[in-house]
Short mmCIF file of C-alpha atoms in Angstrom, two decimals:
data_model
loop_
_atom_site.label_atom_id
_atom_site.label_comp_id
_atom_site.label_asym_id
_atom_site.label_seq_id
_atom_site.Cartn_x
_atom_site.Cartn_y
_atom_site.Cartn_z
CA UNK A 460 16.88 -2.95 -5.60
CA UNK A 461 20.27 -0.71 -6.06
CA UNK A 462 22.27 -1.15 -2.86
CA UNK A 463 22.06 2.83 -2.57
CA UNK A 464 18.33 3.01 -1.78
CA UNK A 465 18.17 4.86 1.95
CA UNK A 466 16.45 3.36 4.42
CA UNK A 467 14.01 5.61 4.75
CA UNK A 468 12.63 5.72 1.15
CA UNK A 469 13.32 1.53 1.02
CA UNK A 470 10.17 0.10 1.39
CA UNK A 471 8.33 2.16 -1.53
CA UNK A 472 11.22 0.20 -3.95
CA UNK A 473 9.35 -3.49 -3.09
CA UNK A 474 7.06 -5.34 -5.44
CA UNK A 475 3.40 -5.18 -4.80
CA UNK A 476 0.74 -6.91 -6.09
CA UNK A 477 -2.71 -5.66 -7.88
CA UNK A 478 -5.07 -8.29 -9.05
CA UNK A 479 -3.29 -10.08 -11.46
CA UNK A 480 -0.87 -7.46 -11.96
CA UNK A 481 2.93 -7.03 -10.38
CA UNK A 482 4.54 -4.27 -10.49
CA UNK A 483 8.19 -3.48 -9.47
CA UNK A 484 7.42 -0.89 -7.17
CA UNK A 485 4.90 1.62 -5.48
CA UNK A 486 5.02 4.50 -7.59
CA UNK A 487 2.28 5.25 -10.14
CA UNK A 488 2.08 8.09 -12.39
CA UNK A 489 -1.85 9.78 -11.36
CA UNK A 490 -3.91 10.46 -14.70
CA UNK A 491 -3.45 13.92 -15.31
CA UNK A 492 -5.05 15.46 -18.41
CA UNK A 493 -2.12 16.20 -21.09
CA UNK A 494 -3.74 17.75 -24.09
CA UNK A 495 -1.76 15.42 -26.46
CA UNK A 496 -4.40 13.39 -28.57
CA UNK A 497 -5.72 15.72 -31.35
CA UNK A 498 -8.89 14.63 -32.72
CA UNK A 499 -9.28 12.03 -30.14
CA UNK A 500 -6.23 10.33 -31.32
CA UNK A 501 -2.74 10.29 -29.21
CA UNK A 502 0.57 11.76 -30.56
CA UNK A 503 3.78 11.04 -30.69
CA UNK A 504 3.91 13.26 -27.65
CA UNK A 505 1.99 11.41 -25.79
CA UNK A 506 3.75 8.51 -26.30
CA UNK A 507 7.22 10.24 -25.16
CA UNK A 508 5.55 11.74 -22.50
CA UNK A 509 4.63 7.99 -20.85
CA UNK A 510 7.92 6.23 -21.98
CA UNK A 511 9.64 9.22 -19.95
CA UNK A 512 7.38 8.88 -16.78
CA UNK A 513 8.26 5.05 -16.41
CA UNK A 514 12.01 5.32 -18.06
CA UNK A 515 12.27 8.00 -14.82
CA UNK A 516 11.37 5.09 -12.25
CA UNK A 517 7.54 4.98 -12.17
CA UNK A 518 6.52 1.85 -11.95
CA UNK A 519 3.23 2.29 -13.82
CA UNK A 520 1.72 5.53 -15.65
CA UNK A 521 -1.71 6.43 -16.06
CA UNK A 522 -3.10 7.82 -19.51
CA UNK A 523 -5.88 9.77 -18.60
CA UNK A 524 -9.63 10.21 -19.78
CA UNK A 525 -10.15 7.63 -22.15
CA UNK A 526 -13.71 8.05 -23.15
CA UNK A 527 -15.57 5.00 -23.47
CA UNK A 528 -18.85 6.40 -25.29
CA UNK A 529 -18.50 9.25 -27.89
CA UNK A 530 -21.52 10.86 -25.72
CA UNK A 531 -18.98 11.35 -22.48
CA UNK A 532 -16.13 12.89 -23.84
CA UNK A 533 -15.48 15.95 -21.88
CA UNK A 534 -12.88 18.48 -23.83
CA UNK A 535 -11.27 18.23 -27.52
CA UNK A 536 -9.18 15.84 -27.95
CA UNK A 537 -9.80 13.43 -25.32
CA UNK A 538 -8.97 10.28 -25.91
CA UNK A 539 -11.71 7.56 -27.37
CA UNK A 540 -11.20 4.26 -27.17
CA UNK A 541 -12.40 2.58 -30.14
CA UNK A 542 -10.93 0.68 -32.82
CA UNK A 543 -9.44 3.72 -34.86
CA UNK A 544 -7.51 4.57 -31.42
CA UNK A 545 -6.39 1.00 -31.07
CA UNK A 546 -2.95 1.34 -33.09
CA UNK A 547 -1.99 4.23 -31.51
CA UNK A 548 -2.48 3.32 -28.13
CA UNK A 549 -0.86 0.04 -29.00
CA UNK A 550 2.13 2.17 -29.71
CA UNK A 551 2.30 4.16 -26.49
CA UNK A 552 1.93 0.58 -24.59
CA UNK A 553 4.58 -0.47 -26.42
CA UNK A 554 6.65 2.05 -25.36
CA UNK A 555 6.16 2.37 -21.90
CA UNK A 556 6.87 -1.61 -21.66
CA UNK A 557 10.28 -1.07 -23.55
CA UNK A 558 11.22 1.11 -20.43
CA UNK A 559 10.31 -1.81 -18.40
CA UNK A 560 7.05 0.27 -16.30
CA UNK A 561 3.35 -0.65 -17.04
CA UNK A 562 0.27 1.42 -18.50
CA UNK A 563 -3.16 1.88 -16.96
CA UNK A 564 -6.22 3.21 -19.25
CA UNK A 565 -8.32 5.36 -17.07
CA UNK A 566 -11.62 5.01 -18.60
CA UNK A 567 -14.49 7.53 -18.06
CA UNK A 568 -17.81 8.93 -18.90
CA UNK A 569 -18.23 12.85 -18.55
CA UNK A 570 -21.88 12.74 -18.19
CA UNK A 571 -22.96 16.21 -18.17
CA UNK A 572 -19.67 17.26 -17.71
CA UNK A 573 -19.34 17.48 -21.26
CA UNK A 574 -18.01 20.91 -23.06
CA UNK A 575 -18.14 19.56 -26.75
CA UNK A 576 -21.50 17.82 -27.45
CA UNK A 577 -21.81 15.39 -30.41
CA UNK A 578 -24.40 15.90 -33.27
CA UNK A 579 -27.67 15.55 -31.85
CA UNK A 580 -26.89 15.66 -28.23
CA UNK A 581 -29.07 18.52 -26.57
CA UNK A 582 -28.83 17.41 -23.11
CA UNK A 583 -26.04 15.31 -22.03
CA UNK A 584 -26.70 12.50 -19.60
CA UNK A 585 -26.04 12.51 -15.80
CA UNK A 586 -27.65 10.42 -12.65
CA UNK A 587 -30.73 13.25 -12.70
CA UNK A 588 -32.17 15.57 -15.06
CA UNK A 589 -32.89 19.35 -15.36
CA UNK A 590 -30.90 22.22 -15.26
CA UNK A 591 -27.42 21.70 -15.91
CA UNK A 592 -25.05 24.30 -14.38
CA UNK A 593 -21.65 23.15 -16.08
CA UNK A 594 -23.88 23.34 -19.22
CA UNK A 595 -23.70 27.20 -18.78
CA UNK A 596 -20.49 27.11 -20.02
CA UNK A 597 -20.67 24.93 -23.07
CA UNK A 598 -24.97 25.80 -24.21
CA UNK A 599 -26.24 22.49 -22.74
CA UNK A 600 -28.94 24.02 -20.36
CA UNK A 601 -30.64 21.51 -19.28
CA UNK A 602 -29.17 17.40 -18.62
CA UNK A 603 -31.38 14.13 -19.12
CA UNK A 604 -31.62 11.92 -16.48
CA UNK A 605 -30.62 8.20 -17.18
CA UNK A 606 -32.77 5.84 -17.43
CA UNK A 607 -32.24 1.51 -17.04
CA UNK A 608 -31.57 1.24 -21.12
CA UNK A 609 -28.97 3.95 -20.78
CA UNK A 610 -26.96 2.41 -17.55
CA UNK A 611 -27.29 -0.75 -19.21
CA UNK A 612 -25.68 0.89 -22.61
CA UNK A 613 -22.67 2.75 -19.98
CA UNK A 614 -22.30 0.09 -18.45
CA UNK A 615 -21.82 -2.06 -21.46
CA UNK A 616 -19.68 0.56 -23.02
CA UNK A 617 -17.33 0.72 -20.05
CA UNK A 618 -17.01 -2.78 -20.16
CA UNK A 619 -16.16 -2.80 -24.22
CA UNK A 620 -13.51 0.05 -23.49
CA UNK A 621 -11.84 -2.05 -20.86
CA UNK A 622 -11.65 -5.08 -23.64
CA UNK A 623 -9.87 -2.53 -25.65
CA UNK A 624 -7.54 -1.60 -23.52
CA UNK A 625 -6.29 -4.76 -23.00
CA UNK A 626 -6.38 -5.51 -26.75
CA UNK A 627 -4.09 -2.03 -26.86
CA UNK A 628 -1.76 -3.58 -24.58
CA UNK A 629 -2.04 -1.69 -21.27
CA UNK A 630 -2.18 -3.50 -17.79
CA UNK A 631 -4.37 -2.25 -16.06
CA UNK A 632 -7.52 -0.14 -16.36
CA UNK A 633 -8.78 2.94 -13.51
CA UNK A 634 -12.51 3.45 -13.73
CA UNK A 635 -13.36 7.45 -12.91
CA UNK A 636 -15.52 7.53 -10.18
CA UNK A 637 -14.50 11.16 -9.05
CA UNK A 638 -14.44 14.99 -9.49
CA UNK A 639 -17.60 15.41 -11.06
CA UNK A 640 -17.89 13.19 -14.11
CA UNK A 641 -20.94 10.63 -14.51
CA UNK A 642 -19.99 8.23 -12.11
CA UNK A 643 -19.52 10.79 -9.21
CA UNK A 644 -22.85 12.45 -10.56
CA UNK A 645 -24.42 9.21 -9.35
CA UNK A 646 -22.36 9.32 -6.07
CA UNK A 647 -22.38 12.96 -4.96
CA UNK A 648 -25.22 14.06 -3.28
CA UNK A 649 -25.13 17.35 -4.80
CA UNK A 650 -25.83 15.49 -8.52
CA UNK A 651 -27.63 12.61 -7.59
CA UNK A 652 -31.65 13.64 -6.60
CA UNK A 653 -33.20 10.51 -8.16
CA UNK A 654 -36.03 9.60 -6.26
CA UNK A 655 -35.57 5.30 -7.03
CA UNK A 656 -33.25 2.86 -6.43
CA UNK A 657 -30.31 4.65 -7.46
CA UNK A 658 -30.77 7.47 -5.40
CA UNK A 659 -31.79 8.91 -2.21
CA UNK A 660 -29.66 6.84 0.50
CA UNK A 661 -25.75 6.12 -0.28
CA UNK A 662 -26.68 2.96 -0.76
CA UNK A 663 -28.91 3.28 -3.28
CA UNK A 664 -26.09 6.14 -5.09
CA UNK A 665 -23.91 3.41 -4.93
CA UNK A 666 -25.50 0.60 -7.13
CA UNK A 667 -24.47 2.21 -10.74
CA UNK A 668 -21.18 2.58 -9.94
CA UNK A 669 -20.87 -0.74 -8.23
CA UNK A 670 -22.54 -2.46 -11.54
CA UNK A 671 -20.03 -0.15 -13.78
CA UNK A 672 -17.12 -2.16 -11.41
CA UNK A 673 -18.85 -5.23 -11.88
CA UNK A 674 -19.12 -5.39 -15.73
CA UNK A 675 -15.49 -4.16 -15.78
CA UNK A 676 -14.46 -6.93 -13.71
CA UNK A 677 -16.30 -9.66 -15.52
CA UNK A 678 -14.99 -8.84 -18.72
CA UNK A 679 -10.94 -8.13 -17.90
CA UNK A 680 -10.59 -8.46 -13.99
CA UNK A 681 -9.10 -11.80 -14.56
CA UNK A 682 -6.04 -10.50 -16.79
CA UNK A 683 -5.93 -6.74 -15.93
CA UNK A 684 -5.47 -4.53 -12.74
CA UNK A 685 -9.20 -2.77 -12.17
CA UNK A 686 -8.41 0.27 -10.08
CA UNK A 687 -11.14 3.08 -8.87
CA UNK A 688 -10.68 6.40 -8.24
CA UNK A 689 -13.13 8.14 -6.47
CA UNK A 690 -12.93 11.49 -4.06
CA UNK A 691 -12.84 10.28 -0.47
CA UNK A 692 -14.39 14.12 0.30
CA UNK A 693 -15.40 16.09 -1.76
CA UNK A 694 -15.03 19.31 -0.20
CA UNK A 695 -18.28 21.73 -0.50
CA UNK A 696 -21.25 21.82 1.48
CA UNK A 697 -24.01 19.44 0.51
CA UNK A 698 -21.37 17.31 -1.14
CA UNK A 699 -19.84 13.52 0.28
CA UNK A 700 -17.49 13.74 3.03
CA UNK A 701 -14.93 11.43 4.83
CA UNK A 702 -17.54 9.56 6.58
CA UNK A 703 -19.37 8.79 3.17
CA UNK A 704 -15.64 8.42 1.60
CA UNK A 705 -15.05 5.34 4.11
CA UNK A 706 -18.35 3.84 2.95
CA UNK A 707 -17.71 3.90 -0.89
CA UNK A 708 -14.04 2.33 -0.04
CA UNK A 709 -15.85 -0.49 1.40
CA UNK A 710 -18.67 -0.97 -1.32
CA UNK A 711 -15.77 -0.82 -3.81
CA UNK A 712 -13.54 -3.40 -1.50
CA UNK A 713 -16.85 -6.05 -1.55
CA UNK A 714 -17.44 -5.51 -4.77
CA UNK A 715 -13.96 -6.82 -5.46
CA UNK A 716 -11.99 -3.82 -7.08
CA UNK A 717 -8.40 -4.63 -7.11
CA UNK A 718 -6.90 -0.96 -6.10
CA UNK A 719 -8.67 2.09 -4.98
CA UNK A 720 -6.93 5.84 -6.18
CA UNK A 721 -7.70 8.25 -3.50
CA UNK A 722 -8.33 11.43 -4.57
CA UNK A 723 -10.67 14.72 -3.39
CA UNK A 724 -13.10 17.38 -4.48
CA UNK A 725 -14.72 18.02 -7.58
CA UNK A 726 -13.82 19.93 -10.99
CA UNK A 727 -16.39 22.77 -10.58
CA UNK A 728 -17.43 23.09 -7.11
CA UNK A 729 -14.10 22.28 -4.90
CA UNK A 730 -10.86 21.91 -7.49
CA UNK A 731 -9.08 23.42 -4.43
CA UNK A 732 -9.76 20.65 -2.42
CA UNK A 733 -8.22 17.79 -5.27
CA UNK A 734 -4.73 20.07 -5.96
CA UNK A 735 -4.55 21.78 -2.32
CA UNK A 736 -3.83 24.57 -3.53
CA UNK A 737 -5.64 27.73 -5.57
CA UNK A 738 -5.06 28.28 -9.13
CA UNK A 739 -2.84 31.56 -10.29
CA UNK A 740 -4.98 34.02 -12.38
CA UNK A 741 -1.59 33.71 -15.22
CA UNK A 742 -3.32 30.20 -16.25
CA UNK A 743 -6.40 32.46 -17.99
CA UNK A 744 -3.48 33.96 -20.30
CA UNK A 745 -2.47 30.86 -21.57
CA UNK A 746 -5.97 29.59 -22.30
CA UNK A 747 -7.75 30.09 -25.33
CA UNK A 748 -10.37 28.43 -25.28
CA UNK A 749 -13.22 31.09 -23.78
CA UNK A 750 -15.23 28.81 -22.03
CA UNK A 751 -12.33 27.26 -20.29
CA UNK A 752 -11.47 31.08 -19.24
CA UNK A 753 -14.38 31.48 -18.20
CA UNK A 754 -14.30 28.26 -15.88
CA UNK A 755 -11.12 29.36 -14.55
CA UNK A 756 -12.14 32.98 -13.44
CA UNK A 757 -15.57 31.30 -11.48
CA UNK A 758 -13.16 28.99 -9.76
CA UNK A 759 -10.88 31.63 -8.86
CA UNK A 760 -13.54 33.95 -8.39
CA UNK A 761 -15.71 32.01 -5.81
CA UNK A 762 -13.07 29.36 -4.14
CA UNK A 763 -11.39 30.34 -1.15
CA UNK A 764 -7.52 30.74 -1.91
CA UNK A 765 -5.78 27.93 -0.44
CA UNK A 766 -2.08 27.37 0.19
CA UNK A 767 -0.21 24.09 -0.91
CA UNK A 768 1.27 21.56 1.97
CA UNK A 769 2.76 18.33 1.76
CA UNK A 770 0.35 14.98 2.15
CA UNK A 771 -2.59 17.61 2.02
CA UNK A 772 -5.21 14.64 1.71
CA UNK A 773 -3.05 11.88 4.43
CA UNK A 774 -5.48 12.61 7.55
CA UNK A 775 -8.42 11.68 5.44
CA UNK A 776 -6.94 8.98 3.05
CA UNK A 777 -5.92 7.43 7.05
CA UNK A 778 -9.46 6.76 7.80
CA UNK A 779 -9.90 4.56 4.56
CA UNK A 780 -6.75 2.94 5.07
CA UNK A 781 -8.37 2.43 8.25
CA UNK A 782 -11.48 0.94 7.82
CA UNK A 783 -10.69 -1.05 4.18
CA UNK A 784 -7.96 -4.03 3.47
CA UNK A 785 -7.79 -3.72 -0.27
CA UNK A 786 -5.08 -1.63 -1.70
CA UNK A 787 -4.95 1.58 -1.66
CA UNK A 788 -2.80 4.30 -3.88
CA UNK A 789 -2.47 7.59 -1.50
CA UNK A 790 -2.61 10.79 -3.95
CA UNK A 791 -2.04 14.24 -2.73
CA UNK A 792 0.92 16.42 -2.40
CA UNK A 793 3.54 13.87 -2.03
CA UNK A 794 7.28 16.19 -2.86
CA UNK A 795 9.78 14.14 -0.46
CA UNK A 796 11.28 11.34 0.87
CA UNK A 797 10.25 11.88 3.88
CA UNK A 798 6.60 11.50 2.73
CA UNK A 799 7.23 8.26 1.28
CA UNK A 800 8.63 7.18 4.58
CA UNK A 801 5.33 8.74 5.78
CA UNK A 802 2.88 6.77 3.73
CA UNK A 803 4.73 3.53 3.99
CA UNK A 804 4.55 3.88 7.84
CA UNK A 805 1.28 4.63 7.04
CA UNK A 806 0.18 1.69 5.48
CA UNK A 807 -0.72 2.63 1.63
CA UNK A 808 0.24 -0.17 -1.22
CA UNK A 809 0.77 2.66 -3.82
CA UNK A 810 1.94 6.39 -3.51
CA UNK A 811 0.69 8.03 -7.29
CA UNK A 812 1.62 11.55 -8.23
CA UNK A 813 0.81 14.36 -10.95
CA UNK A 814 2.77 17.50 -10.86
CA UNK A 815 6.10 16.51 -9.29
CA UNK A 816 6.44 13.90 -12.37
CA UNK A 817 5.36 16.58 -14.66
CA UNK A 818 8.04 18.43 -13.49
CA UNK A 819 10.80 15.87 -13.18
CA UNK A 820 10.01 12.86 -14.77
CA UNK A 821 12.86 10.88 -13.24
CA UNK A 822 12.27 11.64 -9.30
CA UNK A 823 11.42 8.10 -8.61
CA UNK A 824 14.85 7.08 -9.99
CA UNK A 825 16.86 9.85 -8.47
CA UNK A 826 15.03 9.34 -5.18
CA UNK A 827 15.99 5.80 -5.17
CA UNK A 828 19.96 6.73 -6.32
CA UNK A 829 19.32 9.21 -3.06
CA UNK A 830 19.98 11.60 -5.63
CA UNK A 831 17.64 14.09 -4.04
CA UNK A 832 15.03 13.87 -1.35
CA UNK A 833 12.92 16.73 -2.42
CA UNK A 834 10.64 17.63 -5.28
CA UNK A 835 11.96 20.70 -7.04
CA UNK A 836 8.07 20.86 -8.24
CA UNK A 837 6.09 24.03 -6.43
CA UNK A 838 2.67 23.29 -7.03
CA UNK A 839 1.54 26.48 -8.77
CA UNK A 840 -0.92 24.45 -10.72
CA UNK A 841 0.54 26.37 -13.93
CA UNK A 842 0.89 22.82 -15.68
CA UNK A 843 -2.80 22.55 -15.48
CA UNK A 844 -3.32 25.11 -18.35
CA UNK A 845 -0.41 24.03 -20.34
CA UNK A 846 -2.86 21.30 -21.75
CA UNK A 847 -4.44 24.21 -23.76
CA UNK A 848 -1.12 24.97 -25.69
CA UNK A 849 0.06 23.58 -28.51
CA UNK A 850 2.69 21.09 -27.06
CA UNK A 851 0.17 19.97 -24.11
CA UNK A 852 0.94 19.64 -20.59
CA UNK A 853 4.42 20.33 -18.97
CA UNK A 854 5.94 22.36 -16.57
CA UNK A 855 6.46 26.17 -16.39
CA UNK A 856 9.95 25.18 -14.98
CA UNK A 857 11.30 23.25 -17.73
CA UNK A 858 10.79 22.56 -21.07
CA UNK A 859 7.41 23.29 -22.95
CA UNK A 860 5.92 20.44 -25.57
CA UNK A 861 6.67 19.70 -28.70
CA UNK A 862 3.99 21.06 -31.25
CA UNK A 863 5.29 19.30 -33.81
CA UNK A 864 5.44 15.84 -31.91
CA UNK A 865 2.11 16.36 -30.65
CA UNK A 866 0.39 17.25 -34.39
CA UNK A 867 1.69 13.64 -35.22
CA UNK A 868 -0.27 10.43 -35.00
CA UNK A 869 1.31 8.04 -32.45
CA UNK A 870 1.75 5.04 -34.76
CA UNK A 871 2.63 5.88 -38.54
#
């Protein structure tokens, strides 16, 4: 610890502990999508893009929505973890651990959230079947309900991609349990209408998820960080609130995950509620992609306009931190030091972040040099459609991606 680390900001500059894994302090980069693997495979981008989180001060970085089945990837280009992927993620590992931070694989399933079907796949899988309303976007009408063989098979495959994410090198793995993508079809009320014993009663929508955990756990807990993220509300009528958000925390505590990533809302119903803040109508102009546009203008068309402020998710993220001892990683609008004094009052292990390390990838480090104690970063949720150019994600404020760095191969 530098000597010139205020007192107000000192306690987020400790070691902590998660599972097996140390790191040197609280901050975490959140998994934000960053349009940099082409073909599935991540670029040389990519690769800068982490080194530069955790050369900034970060003590860990998340690489987001690595797809553990090819039946769950979500967009082009997401990440797959298989063995073709294996050298290139080996080389953004690498990378990161030169700058002296740690990587975490966030490994998913998009169940029906799914806008690029693979050959064959009519109806994407999700916790119940029939019509599929994201599939109006992508010509999947209709979703299949899973049955035993295919949780097994998820299961299974979640397991596998955690086994190659520690052969890639990373540290630790987060397993998606939020926003809308299989797992939180099988939590959320509003997805979940299985009449057996994985549905109905919270209960009951907990036990896939809880097995997903479990098979993770068996087959790296020992040697990895397992983290969860799940949405402690998710902001729309019919959907999970607070009081259902405590009970998941505590299913996910017994069931031994090492970390738990508190987010909110889903990605089609309540994507106010997870940044805080609406969406600008510019971000159609820089997408392409028509069914994205059209995603966009529903959002914008049908969710009430919301306007940013700091912590937006601390007075529910309290009540887990409340009623749960495991750590916990508070996400949600955190620009200053005085909200990391906040949330280390507060109790929370970890304090992870999206935009403000999109826009300035060294705030951890300047905030400990007391360089600065506020974000420059002013959550216009531009960044989010940056993933659709050429160069990926970055901010509107700074510097765009490289096209040319993010056409190349990571390793090679």
């Amino acid at each position: 610890m530098t000597s010139n680390v205020s007192t107000q900001v000192r306690g987020a500059f400790v070691p902590v502990q998660i599972g097996p894994l140390q790191l040197k302090n609280r901050f975490i980069k959140a998994a934000t999508n960053e349009g940099m693997s082409p073909n599935g495979v991540p670029s040389r981008q990519l690769v800068q893009f982490h080194a530069g989180i955790v050369a900034g001060g970060a003590a860990m970085t998340t690489v987001a929505y690595c797809a553990v089945s090819d039946d769950g990837c979500t967009l082009p280009n997401q990440i797959q973890l298989n063995e073709q992927t294996l050298p290139h993620l080996r080389a953004l590992t690498d990378a990161v651990h030169r700058e002296g931070g740690a990587a975490s694989a966030q490994i998913t399933h998009g169940g029906c959230f799914v806008f690029t079907p693979q050959p064959g796949q009519r109806r994407p899988l999700s916790a119940s079947g029939g019509f599929n309303k994201i599939g109006l976007m992508s010509g999947m009408f209709f979703k299949r309900q899973m049955t035993r063989a295919d949780m097994q098979r998820i299961a299974a495959d979640f397991a596998r991609g955690a086994r190659l994410a520690k052969q890639a090198g990373f540290d630790a793995v987060e397993i998606h349990m939020g926003h809308g993508y299989l797992l939180s079809q099988f939590l959320s009320p509003l997805y979940n209408k299985r009449t057996d014993e994985y549905g109905g009663s919270l209960e009951n929508r907990l036990r896939f998820p809880r097995e997903v955990l479990r098979s993770v756990l068996d087959a790296v807990g020992r040697e990895m960080a397992v983290l969860c993220k799940f949405s402690i509300t998710e902001g729309v009528r019919g959907g999970n609130h607070i009081e259902e958000g405590v009970a998941i925390a505590r299913a996910l505590e017994a069931e031994g995950a090492h970390a738990l990533v508190l987010s909110a809302g889903l990605n089609a119903e309540s994507i106010t509620t997870m940044f805080g803040s609406s969406f600008p109508a510019e971000n159609r102009a820089v997408v392409t992609n028509p069914i994205m546009k059209l995603a966009m203008y529903l959002q914008q068309r049908f969710e009430k306009p919301r306007e940013f402020k700091p912590l937006y998710l601390l007075k529910y993220a309290r009540q887990i931190r409340a009623a749960v001892n495991v750590p916990l990683a508070y996400l949600g609008g955190l620009t200053s030091a005085e909200g990391v004094s906040t949330l280390c009052d507060e109790g929370f292990d970890l304090m992870a972040m999206g935009r403000v390390l999109i826009h300035d990838p060294a705030w951890v480090r300047d905030l400990q040099q007391g360089a600065l104690t506020q974000s420059g970063c002013t959550a216009c949720n531009r960044c989010v459609a940056m993933m659709y150019t050429e160069g990926g994600t970055s901010c509107v404020l700074g510097r765009a991606g490289d096209p040319i760095l993010n056409s190349l191969p990571a390793a090679g």
